[in-house]
Coordinates of C-alpha atoms in Angstrom, one line a residue:
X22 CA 0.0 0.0 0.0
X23 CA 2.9 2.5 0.8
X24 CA 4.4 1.5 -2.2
X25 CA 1.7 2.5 -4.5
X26 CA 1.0 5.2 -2.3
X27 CA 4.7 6.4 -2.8
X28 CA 4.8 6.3 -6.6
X29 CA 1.0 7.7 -7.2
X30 CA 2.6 10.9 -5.6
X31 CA 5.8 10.6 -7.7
X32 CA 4.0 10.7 -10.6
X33 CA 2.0 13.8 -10.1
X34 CA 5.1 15.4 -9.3
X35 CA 7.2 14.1 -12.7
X36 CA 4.0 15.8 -14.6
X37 CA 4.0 18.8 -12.6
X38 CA 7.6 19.5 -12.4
X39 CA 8.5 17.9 -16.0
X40 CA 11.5 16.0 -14.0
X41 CA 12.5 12.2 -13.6
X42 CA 13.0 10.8 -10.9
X43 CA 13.6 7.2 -9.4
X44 CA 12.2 6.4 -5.7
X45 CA 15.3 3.9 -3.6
X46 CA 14.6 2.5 -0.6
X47 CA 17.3 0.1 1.3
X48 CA 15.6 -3.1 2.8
X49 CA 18.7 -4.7 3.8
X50 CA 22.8 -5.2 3.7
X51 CA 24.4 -8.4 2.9
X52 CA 28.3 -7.7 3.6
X53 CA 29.2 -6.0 0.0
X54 CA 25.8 -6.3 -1.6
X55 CA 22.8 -4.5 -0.8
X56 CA 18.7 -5.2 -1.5
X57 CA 17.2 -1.8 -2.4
X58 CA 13.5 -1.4 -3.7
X59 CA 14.2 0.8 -6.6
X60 CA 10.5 2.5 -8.3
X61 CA 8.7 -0.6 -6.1
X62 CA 11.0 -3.2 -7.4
X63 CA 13.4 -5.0 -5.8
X64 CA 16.8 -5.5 -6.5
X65 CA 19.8 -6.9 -4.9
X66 CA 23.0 -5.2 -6.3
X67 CA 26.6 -4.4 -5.0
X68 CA 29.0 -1.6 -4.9
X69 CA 29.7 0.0 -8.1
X70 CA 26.2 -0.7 -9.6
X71 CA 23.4 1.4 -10.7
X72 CA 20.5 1.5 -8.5
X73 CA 17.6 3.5 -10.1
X74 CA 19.4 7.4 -11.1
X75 CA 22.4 7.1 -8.7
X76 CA 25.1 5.0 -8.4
X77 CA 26.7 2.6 -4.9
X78 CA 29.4 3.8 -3.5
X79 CA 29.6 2.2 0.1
X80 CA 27.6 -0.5 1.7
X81 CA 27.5 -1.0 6.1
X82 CA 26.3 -3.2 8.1
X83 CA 22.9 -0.8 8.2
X84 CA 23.1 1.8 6.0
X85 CA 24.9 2.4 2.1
X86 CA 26.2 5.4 0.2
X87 CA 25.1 6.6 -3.5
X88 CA 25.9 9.3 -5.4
X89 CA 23.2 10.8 -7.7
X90 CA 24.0 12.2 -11.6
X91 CA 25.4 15.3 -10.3
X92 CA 28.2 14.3 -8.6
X93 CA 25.9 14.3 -5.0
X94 CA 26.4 11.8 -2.1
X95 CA 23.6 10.6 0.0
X96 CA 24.1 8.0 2.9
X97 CA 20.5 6.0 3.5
X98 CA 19.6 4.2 6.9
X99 CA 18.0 0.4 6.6
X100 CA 14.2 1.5 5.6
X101 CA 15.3 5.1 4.6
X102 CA 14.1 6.4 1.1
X103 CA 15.3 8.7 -1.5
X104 CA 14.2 10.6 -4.5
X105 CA 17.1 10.2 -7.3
X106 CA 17.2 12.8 -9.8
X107 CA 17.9 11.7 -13.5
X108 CA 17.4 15.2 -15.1
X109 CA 18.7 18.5 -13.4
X110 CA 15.8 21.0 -12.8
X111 CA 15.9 24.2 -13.7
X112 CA 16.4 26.9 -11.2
X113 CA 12.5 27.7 -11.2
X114 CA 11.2 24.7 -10.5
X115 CA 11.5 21.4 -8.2
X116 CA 10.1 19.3 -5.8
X117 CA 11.7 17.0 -2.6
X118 CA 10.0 14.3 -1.5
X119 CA 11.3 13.2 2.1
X120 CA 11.0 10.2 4.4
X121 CA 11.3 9.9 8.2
X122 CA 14.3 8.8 10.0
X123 CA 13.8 6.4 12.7
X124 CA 13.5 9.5 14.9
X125 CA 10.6 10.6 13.2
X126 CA 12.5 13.8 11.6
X127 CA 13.0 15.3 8.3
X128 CA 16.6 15.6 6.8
X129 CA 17.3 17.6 3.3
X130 CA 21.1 18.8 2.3
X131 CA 21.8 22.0 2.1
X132 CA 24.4 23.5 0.0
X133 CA 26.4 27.4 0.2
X134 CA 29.1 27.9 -1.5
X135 CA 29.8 24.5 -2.5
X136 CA 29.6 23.1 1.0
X137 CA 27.1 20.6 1.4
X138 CA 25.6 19.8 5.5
X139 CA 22.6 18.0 6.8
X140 CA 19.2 19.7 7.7
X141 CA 16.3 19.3 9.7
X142 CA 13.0 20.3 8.9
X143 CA 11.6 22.4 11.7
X144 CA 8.6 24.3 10.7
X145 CA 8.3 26.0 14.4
X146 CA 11.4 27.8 13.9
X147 CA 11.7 30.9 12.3
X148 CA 15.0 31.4 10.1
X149 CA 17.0 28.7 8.7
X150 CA 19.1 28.8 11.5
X151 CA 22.9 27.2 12.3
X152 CA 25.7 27.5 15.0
X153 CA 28.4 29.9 14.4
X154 CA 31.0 26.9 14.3
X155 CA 28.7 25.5 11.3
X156 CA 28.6 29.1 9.4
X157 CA 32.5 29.6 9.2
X158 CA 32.6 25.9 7.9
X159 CA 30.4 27.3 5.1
X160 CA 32.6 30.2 4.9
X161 CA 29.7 32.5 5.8
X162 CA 30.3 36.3 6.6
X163 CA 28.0 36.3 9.7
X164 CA 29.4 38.8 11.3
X165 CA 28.4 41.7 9.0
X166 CA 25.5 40.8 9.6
X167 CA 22.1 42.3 12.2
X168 CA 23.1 41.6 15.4
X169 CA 20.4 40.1 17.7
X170 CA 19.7 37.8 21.0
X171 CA 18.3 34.6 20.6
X172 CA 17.1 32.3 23.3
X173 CA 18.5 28.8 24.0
X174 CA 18.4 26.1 26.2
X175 CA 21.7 27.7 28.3
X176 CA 20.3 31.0 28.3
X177 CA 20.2 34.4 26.0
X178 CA 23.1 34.4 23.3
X179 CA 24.7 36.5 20.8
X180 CA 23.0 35.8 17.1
X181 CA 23.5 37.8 13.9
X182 CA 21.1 37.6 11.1
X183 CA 22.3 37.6 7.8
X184 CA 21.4 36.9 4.2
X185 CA 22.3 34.2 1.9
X186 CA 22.1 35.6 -1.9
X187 CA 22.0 31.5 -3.1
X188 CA 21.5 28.1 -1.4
X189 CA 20.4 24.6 -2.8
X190 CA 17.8 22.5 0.0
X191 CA 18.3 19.4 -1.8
X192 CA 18.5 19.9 -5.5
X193 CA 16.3 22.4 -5.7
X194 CA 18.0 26.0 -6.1
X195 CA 17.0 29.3 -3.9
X196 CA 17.7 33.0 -3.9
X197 CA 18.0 35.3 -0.6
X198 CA 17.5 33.4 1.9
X199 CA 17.0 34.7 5.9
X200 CA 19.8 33.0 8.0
X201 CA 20.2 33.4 12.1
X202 CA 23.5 32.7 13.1
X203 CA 23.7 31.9 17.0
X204 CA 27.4 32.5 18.6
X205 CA 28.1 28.6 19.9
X206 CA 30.4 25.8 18.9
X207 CA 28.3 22.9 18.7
X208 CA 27.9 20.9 15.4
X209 CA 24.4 19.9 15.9
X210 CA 22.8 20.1 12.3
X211 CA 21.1 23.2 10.8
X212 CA 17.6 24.0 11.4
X213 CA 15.6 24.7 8.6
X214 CA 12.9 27.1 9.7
X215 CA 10.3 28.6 7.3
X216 CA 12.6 31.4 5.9
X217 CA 13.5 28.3 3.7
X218 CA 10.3 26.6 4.0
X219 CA 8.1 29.7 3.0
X220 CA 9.1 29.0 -0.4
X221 CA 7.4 26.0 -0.8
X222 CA 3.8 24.3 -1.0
X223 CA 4.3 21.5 1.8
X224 CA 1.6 18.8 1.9
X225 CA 1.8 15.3 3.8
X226 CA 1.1 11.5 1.9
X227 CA 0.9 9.6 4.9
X228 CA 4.4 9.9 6.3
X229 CA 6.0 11.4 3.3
X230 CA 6.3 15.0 3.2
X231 CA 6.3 16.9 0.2
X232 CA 7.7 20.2 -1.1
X233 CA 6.9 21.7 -3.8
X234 CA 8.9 24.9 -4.9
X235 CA 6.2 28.3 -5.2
X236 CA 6.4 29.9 -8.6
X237 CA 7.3 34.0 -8.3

């Protein structure tokens, strides 16, 4: 049922968006092979192979690495899904279509300047918001930006808030994004708060969410 549930709302998207796309799920890891369920179909493949739009790079004892068509790595959990691209979409356009981790949260990438990190989805937050120690990695000039105080967990911090002229959440390109910088050295992952998220239609197919990119 989740199956045909799944690729129902992958077609509507391929017709809406005029992309291709395959949906990858790993079931299981057998030493250097790997059973994935590629567009509902299982198949049992090593590293090196094609599964679906994206190719195997690693395989674990729970979890394996691909790399999509442009040049992209994305590790996936036992159970985890993933939307391969095999077209690039234009800048105005796109659509992600994301899975829970075991946790119950919503991961994407997201790419400044070249440097890719993990995200989580987190639609009570305000900004897409990361640590200072996480901005410098992606050689972000936060410091020119607004100063401001943000409340934490430990208390009232420093913050700045700042602009990003261009970022990528997964493949899917955007322009000016709001981005709160808190002063702290911790490497949890960003937080991807509806600055980011404003710019899309979200919707919900059972425990799939869904993004699809607003026209402007």
């Amino acid at each position: 049922m989740f199956a045909k549930t799944l690729k129902t709302t992958l077609l509507t998207l391929l017709l809406t968006t005029a992309a291709y796309a395959d949906d990858i799920t790993l079931l299981a890891t057998m030493g250097s092979k790997a059973i994935f369920q590629v567009n509902g179909q299982k198949k049992t493949l090593q590293i090196g192979q094609m599964v679906g739009g994206a190719k195997i790079i690693s395989i674990a004892a729970d979890s394996a690495v691909i790399e999509n068509n442009n040049g992209r790595q994305r590790r996936l959990g036992l159970g985890e899904g993933y939307v391969a691209e095999t077209q690039k979409q234009s800048d105005g356009d796109g659509s992600l279509v994301l899975s829970p981790n075991p946790s119950g949260h919503y991961l994407a990438d997201i790419t400044i300047a070249g440097q890719t990190q993990r995200g989580i989805i987190d639609t009570g937050a305000t900004h897409l918001s990361m640590s200072s120690k996480t901005a410098e990695t992606l050689k972000i000039d936060y410091r020119s930006g607004k100063p401001a105080l943000t409340q934490t967990a430990n208390g009232v911090i420093k913050a700045w808030l700042v602009k990003v002229p261009q970022l990528k959440l997964g493949t899917v390109t955007l322009y000016n994004i709001d981005l709160g910088v808190r002063e702290s050295n911790d490497a949890g992952p960003i937080l991807i708060g509806m600055s980011t998220l404003n710019r899309f239609q979200m919707k919900r197919d059972q425990d799939l969410m869904i993004l699809s990119k607003k026209a402007y």
